[in-house]
CSV table of C-alpha atoms and ligand atoms in Angstrom, one decimal:
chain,number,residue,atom,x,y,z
A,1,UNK,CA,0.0,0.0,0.0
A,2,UNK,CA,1.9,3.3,-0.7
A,3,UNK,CA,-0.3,5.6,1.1
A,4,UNK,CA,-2.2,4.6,4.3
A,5,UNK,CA,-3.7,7.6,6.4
A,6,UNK,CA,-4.2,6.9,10.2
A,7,UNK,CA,-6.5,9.2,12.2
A,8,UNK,CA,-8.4,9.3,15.5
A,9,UNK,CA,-12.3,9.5,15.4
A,10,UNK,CA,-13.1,9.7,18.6
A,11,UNK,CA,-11.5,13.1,20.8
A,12,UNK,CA,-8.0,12.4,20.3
A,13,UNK,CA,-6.1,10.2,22.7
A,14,UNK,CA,-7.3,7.0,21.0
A,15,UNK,CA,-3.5,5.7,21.4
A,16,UNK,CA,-2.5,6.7,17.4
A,17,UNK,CA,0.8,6.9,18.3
A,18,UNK,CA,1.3,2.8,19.3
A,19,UNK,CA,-0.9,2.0,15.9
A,20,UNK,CA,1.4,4.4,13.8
A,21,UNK,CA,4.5,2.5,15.9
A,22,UNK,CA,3.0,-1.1,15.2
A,23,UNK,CA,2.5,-0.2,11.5
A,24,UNK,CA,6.1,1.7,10.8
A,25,UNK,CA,7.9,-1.5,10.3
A,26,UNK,CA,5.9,-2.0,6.7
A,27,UNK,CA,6.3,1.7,5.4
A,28,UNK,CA,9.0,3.7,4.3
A,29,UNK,CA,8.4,6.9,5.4
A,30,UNK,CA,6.2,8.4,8.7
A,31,UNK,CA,4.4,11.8,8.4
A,32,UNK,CA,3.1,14.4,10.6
A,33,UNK,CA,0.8,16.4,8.7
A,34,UNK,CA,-1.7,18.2,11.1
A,35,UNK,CA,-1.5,19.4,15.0
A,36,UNK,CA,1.2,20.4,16.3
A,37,UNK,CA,2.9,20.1,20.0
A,38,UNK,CA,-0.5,19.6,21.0
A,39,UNK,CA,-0.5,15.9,20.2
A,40,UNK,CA,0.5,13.6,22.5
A,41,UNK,CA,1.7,10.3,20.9
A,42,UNK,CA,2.8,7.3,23.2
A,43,UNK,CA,5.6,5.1,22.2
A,44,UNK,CA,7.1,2.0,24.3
A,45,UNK,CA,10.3,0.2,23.1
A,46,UNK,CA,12.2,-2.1,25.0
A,47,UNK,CA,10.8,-1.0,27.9
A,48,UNK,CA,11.1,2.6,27.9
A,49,UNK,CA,7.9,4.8,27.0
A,50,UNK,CA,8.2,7.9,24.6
A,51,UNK,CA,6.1,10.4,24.2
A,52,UNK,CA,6.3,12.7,21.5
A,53,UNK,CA,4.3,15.5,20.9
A,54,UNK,CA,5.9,16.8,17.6
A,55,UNK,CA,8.1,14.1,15.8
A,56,UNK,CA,6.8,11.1,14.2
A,57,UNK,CA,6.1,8.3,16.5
A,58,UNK,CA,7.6,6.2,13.6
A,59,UNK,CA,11.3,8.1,15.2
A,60,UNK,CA,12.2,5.0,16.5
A,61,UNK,CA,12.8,3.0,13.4
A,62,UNK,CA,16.6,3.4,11.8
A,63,UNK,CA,15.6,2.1,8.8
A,64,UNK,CA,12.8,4.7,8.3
A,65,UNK,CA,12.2,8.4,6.7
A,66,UNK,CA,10.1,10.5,9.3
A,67,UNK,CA,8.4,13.9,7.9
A,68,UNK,CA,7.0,17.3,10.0
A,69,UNK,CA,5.0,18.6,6.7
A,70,UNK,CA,3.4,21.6,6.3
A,71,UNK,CA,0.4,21.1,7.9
A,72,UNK,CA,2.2,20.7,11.3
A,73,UNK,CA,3.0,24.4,13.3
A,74,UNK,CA,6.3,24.4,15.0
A,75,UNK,CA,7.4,24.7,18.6
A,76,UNK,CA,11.7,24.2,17.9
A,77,UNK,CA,12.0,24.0,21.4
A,78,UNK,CA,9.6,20.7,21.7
A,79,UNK,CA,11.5,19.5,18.9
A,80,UNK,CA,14.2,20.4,20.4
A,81,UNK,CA,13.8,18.2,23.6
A,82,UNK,CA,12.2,15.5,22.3
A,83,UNK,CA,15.1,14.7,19.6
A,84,UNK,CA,17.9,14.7,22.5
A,85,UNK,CA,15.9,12.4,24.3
A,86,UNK,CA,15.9,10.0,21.2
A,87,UNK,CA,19.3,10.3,21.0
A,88,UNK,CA,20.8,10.3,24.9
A,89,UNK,CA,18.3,7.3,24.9
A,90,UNK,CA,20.8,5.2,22.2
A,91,UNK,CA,18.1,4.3,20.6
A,92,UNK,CA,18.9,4.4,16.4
A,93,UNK,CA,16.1,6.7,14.7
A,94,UNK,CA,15.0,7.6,11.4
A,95,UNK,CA,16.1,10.4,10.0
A,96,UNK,CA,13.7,13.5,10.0
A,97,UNK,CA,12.7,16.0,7.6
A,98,UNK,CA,11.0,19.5,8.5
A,99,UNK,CA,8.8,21.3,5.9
A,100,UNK,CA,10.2,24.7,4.8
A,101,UNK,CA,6.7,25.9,5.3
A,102,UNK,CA,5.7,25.0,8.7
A,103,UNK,CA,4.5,27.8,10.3
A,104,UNK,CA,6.5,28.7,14.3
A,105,UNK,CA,4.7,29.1,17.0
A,106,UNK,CA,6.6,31.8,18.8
A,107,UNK,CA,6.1,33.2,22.5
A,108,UNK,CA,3.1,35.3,22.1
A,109,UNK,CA,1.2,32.4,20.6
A,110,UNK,CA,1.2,30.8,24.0
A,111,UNK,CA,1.1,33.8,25.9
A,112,UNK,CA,-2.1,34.4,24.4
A,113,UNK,CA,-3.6,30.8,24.2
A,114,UNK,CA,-3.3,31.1,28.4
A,115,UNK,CA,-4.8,34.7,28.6
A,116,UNK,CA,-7.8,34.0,26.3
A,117,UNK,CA,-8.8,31.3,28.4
A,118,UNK,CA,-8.4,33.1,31.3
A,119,UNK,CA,-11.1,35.4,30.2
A,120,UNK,CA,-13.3,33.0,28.4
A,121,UNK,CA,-14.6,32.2,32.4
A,122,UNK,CA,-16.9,29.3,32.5
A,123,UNK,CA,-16.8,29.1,28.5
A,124,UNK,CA,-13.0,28.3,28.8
A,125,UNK,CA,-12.0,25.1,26.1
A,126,UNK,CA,-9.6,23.7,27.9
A,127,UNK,CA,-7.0,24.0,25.4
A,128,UNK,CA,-3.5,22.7,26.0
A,129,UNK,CA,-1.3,26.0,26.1
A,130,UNK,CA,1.0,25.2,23.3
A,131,UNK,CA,-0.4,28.6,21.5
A,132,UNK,CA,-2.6,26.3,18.8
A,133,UNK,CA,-5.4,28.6,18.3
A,134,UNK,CA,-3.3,31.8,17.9
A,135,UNK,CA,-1.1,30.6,15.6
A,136,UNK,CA,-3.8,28.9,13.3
A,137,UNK,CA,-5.2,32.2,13.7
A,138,UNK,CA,-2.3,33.8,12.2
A,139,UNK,CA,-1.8,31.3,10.0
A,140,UNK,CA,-5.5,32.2,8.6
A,141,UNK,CA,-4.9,36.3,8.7
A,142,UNK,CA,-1.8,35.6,7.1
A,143,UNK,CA,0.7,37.5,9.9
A,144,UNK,CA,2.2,33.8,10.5
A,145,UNK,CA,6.1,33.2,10.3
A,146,UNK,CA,7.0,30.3,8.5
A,147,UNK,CA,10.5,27.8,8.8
A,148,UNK,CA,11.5,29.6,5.1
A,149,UNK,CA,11.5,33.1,6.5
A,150,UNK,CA,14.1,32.3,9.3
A,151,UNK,CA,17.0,32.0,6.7
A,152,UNK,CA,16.7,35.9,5.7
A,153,UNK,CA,17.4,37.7,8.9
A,154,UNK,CA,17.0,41.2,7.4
A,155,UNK,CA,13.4,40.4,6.6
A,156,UNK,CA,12.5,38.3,9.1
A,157,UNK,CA,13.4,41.2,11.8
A,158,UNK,CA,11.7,43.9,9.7
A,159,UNK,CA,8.5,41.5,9.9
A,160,UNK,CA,9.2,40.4,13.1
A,161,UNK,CA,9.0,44.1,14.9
A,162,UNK,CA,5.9,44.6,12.7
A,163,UNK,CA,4.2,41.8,14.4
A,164,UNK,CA,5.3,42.5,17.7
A,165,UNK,CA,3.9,46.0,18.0
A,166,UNK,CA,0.3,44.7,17.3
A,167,UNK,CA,1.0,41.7,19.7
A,168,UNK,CA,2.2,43.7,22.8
A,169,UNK,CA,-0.4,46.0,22.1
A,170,UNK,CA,-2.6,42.9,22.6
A,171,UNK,CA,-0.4,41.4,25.4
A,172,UNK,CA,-0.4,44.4,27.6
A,173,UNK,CA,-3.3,46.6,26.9
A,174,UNK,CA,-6.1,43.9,26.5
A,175,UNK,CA,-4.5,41.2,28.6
A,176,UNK,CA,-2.1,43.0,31.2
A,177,UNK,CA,0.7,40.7,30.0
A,178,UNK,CA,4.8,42.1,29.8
A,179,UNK,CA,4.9,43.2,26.5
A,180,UNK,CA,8.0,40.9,24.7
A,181,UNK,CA,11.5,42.5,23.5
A,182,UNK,CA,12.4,42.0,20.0
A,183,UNK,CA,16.1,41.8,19.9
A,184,UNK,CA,15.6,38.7,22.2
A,185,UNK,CA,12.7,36.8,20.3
A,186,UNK,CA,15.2,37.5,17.0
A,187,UNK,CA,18.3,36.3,18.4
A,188,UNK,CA,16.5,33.3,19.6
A,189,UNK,CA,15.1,32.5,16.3
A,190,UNK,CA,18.5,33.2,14.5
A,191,UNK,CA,19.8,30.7,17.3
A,192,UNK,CA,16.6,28.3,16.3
A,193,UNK,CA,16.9,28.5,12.4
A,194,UNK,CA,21.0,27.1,12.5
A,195,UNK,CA,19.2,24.2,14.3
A,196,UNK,CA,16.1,23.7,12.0
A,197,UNK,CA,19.1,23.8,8.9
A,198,UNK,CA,19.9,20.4,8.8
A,199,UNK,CA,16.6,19.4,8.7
A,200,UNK,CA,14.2,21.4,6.3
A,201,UNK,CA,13.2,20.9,2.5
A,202,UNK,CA,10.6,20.8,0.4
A,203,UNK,CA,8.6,18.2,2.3
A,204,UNK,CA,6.2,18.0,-1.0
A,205,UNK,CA,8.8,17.5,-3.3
A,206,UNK,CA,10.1,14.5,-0.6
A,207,UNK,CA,7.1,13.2,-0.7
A,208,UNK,CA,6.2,13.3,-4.4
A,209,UNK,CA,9.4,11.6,-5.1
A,210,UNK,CA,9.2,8.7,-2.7
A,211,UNK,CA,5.6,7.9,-4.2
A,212,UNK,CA,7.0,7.9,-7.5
A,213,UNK,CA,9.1,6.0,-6.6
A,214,UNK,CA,6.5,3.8,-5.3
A,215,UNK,CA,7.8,3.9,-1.4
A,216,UNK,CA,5.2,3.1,1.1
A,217,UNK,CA,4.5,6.3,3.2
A,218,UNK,CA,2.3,6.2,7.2
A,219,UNK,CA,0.6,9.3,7.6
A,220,UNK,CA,0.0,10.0,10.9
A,221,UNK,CA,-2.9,11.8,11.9
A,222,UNK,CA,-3.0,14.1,15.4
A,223,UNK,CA,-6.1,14.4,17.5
A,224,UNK,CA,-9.4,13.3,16.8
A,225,UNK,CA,-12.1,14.1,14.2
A,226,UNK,CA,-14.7,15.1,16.7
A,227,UNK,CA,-12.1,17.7,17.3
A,228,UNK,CA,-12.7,19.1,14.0
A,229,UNK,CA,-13.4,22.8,13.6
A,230,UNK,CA,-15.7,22.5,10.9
A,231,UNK,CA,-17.7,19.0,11.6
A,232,UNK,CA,-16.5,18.8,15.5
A,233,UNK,CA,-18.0,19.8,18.6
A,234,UNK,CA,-17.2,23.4,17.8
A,235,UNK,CA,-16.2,25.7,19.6
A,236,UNK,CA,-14.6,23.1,21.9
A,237,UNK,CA,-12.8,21.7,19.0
A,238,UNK,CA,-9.1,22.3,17.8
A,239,UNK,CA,-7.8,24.9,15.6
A,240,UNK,CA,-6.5,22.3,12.5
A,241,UNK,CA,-8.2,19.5,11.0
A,242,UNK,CA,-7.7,15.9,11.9
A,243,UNK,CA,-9.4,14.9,9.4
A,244,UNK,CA,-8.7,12.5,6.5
A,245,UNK,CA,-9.0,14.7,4.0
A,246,UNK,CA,-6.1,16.8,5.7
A,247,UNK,CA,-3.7,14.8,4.3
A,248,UNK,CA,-3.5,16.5,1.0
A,249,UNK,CA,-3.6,20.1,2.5
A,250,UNK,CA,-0.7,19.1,5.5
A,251,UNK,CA,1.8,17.4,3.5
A,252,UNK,CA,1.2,17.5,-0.5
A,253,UNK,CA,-0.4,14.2,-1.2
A,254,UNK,CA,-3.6,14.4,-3.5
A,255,UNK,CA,-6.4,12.8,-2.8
A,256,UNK,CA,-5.8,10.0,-5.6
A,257,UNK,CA,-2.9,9.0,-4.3
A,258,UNK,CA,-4.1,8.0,-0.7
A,259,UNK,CA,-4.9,3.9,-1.2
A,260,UNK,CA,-6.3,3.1,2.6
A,261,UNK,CA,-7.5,5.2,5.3
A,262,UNK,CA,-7.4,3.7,8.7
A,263,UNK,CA,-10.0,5.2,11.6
A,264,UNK,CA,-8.6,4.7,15.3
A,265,UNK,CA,-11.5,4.1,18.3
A,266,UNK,CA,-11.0,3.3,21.6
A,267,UNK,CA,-12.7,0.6,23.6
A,268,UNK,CA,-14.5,3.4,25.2
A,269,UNK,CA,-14.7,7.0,25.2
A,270,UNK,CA,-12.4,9.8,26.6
A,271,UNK,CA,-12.5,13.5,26.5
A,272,UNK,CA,-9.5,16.1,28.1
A,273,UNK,CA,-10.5,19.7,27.9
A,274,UNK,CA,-14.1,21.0,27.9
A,275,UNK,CA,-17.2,20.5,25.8
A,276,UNK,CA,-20.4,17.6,25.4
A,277,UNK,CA,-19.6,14.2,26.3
A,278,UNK,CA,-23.1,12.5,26.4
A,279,UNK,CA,-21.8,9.1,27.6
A,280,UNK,CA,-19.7,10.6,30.2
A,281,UNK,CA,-19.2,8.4,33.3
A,282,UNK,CA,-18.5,10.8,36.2
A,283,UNK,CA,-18.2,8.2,39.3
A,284,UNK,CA,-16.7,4.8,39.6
A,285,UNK,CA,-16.5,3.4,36.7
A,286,UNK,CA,-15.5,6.3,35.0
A,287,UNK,CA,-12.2,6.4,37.7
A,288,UNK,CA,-12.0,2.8,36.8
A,289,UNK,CA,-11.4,3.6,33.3
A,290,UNK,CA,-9.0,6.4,34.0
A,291,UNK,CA,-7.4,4.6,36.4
A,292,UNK,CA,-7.2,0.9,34.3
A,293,UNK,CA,-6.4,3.0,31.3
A,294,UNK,CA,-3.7,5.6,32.5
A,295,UNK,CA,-6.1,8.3,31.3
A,296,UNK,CA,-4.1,11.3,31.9
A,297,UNK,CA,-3.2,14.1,29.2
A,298,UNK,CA,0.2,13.0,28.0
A,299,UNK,CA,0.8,16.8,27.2
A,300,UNK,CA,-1.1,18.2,29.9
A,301,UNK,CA,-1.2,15.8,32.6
A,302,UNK,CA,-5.1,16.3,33.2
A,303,UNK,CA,-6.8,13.4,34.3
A,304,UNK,CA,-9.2,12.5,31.1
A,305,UNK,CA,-13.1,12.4,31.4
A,306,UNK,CA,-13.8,8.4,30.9
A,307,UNK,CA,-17.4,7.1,29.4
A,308,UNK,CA,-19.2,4.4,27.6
A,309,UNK,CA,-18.3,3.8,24.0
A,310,UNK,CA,-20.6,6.5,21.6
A,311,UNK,CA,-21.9,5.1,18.4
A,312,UNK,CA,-23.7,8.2,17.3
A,313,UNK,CA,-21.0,10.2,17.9
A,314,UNK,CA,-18.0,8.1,15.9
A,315,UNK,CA,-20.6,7.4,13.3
A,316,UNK,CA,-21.0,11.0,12.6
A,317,UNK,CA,-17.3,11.2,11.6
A,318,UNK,CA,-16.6,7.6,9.6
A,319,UNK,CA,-18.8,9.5,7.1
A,320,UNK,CA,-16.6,12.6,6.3
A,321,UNK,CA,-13.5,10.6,7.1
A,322,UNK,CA,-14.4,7.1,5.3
A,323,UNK,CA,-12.0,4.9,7.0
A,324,UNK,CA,-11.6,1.6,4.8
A,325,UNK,CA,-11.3,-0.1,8.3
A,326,UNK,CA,-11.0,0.4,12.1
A,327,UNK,CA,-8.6,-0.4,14.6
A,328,UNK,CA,-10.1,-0.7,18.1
A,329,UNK,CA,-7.7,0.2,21.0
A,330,UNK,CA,-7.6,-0.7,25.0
A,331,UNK,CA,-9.7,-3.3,25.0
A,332,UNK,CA,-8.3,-4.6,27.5
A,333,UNK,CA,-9.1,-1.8,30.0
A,334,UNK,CA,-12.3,-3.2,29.6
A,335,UNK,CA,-11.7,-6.0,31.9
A,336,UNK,CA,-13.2,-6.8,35.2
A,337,UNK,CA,-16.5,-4.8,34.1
A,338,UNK,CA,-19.2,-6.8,34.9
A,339,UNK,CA,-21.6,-5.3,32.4
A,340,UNK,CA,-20.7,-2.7,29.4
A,341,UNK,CA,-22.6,-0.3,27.8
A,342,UNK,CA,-22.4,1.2,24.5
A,343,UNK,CA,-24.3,3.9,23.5
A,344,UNK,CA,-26.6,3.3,20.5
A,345,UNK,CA,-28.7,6.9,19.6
A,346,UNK,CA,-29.6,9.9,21.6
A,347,UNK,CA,-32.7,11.7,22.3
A,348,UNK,CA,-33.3,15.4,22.7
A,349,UNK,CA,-36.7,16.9,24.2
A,350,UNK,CA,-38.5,13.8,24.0
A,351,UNK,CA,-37.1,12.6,20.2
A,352,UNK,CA,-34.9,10.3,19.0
A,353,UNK,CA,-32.1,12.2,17.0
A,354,UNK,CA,-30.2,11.3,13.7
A,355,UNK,CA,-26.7,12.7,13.5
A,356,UNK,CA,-25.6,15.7,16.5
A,357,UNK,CA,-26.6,19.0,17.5
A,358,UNK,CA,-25.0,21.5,15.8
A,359,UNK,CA,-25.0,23.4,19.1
A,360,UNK,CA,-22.7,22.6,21.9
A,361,UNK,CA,-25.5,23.7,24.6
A,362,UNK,CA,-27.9,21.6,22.9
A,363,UNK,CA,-25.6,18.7,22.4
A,364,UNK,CA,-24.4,18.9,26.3
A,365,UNK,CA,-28.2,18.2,26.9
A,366,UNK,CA,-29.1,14.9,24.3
A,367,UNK,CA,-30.1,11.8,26.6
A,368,UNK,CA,-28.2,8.5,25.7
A,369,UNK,CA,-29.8,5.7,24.8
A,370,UNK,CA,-27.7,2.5,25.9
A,371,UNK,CA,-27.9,-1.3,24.7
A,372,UNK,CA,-26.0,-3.5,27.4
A,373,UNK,CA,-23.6,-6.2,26.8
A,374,UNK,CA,-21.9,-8.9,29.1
A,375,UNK,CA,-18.6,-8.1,30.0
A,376,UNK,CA,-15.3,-10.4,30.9
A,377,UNK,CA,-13.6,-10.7,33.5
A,378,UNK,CA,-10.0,-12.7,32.2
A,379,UNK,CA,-7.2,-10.1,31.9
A,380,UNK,CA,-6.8,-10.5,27.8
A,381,UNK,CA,-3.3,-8.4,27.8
A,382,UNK,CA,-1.8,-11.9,26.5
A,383,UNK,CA,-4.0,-12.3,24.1
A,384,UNK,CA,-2.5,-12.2,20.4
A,385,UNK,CA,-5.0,-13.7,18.4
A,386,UNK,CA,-9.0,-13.8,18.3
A,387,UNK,CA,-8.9,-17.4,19.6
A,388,UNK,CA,-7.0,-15.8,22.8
A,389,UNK,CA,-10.1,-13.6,23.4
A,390,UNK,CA,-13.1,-14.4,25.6
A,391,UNK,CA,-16.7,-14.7,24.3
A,392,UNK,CA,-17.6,-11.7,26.0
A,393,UNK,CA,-14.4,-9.5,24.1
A,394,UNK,CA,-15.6,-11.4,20.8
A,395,UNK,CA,-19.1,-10.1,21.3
A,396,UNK,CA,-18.1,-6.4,22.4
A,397,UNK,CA,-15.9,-6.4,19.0
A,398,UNK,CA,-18.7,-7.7,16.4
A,399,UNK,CA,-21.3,-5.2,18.4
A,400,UNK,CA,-19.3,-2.1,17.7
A,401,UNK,CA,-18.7,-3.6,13.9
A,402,UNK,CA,-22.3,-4.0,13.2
A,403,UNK,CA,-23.7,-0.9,14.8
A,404,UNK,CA,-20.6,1.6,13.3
A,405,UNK,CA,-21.4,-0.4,9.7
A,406,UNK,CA,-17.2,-0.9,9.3
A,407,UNK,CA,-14.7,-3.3,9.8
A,408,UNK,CA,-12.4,-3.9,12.5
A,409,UNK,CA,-9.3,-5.2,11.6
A,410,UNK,CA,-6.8,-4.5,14.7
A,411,UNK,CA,-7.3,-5.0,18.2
A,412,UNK,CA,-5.0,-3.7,20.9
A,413,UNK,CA,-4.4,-4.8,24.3
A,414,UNK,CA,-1.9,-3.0,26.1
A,415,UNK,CA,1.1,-0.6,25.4
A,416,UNK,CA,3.7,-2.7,24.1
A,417,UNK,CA,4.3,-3.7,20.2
A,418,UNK,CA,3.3,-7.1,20.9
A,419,UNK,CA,0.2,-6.6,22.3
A,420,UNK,CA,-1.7,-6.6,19.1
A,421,UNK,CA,-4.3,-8.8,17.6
A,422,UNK,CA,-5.6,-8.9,14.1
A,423,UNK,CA,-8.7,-9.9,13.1
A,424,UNK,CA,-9.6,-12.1,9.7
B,1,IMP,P1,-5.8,23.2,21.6
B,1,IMP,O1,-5.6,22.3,20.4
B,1,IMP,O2,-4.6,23.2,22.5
B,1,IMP,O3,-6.2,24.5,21.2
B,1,IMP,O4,-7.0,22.6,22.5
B,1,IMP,C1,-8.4,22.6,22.0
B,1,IMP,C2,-9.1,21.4,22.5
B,1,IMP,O5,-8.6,20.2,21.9
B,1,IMP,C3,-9.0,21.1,24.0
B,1,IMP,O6,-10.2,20.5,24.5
B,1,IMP,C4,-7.8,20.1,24.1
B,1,IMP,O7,-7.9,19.3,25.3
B,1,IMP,C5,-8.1,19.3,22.8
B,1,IMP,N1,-6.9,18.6,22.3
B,1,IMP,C6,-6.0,19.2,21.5
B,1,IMP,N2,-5.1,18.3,21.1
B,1,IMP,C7,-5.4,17.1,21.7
B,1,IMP,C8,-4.9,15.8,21.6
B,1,IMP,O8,-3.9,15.5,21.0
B,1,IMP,N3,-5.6,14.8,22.3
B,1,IMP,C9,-6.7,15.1,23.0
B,1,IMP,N4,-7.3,16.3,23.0
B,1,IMP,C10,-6.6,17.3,22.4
């Protein structure tokens, strides 16, 4: 397959990064093409966990190419830290490529992710305070600064003071903020651009090449698409698609040339941040869950909201997205439950409902209609083939294929590479 897209469809977390790790080995190249530092994407080898927020979580392969592409904004310094850590960890790694237009996120983008939430009150998002709206905003209004500008520092200060008078205009007048001093956001990007060198190119061109050339390429979706901004539970949604039909936008791939596009669900459903969560499980199980499942923001640290698994919800994005197949993750977290729940259709005032309100208030109030299943109570974390699972994991699976109307062919249970079962 030369092109296979991997993306979440739940709200993020759905444990991409392990999928994208497990799948590396049969593809040439690994891609980033949306997010940014805001992604959290857990890898374990040989005992020791990785997480990376902004390289490939196919890094860990020698033998592979790994891509940041267009699509992705920048934080150097993330980049920064999380490539010493590959290397003081002697792990071999691929070796990475940085799109020359990848727009930076630069101080004031986080400076002014954490004041706008401040005074968004009880309406805050929850964002992650890695700057992701503001510089998608920028990005938009076209004030964004972008890897390719770095290498003329003549223009890029000239543009740089432009920016910064509107921004600490913005900083200290609206938010109360210090306002920032040029000279020492330039000289740290001068510092930031002799370490980007090395690393940037025309990630388009890369890519075209290597599908010419009929190399298999892993594209590696960040978040999930109920985060999307135009189909997602806006405004509690991020500020780039994860989306499948990203892809061609973030790194340069057309749509023709995509061959398989794989849609990631967990077991059950997760939320970090604000917004609806109809199925949300706010007492014992729901800690059971977070607990069984190490549910805590692996950029944030928040503890995740846990619920029952939402058919309405993931159905609502297979059909934008149209995943060829699915690959269900954590089942074994399900374990121990004595009965499970999954929920089938909602009702709102007194109706059943097709698809979801458009309206966060609204959607915050639609009732959940449940259908419940027996659960298991063997631990399947051994398990590495369907045979291995119990009647009550083979019945949860088939459930979830029937009502979603798609295919699973992966099952996961647990962290490691070997945990992994695949399905006829
Ligand atoms: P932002 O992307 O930091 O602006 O955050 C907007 C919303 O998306 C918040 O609810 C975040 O918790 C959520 N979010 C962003 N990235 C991720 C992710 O990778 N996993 C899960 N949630 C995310």
């Amino acid at each position: 397959m030369p092109a296979t897209v991997l993306i979440g469809l739940g709200w993020g977390d759905e444990g991409k990064g392990r999928i994208i790790d497990f799948l590396a080995p049969q593809h040439d190249y690994v891609v980033r093409f949306n997010g940014g530092p805001n992604a959290g994407h857990t890898v374990k080898v040989n005992s020791r966990i990785f997480r990376f927020h902004l390289l490939p979580s196919g890094m860990l392969y020698p033998d592979k190419t790994c891509v940041i592409a267009n699509g992705v904004v920048l934080d150097i310094d993330t980049m920064r830290r999380e490539l010493d850590e590959v290397k003081s960890s002697q792990e071999k790694h691929a070796q990475l490529f940085v799109s020359d237009r990848c727009h930076l996120i630069l101080p004031y983008h986080k400076m002014l992710d954490l004041a706008e939430e401040k005074v968004r009150g009880k309406r805050k998002l929850g964002t992650t305070g890695q700057g992701i709206g503001p510089v998608f905003a920028d990005k938009v209004a076209r004030k964004g600064i972008r890897v390719c500008e770095l290498y003329d520092p003549v223009y890029l200060k000239d543009k740089l003071e432009n920016i910064l008078q509107e921004k600490n205009k913005i900083l200290t007048l609206i938010f109360g903020e210090n306002p920032l001093k040029l000279e020492e956001v330039y000289e740290k990007l001068l510092r930031d651009a002799e370490f980007l060198r090395p690393f940037v190119t025309d990630t388009l061109i890369l890519l075209q090449k290597a599908y010419r050339e009929g190399k298999s390429i892993l594209l590696e979706g960040a978040q999930g698409a109920l985060l999307d901004h135009e189909l997602g539970t806006y405004p509690f949604v991020t500020s780039t698609s994860p989306m499948a039909g990203m892809v061609s936008l973030g790194c340069g791939l057309g749509p023709h040339q995509i061959d398989r596009i794989m849609g990631v669900v967990k077991a059950y459903a997760t939320r970090v941040g604000t917004g609806p969560f109809p199925t949300e499980l706010k007492e014992e199980i729901g800690q059971y869950l977070r607990d069984r499942g190490g549910e805590y923001g692996t950029t944030t640290g928040r503890p995740r909201r846990c619920g029952w698994f939402d058919v309405p919800a993931i159905k609502y994005v297979i059909y934008p997205n149209s995943p060829d197949e699915l690959v269900l993750t954590k089942l074994d977290v399900l374990s121990g439950l004595e009965e499970l729940k999954v929920c089938v259709g909602y009702r709102f005032e007194s109706r059943l409902i097709e698809g979801l309100p458009a309206f966060a208030e609204a959607f915050d109030r639609v009732e959940p209609i449940y259908e419940t299943l027996p659960g298991w109570r063997e631990d399947i974390s051994q398990a590495r083939k369907p045979q291995d699972l119990p009647k009550g994991a083979l019945e949860y699976i088939k459930f979830l294929e029937q009502a979603l109307g798609k295919r699973i062919s992966l099952v996961s249970v647990g962290p490691a590479r070997e945990q992994m079962i695949a399905l006829e």
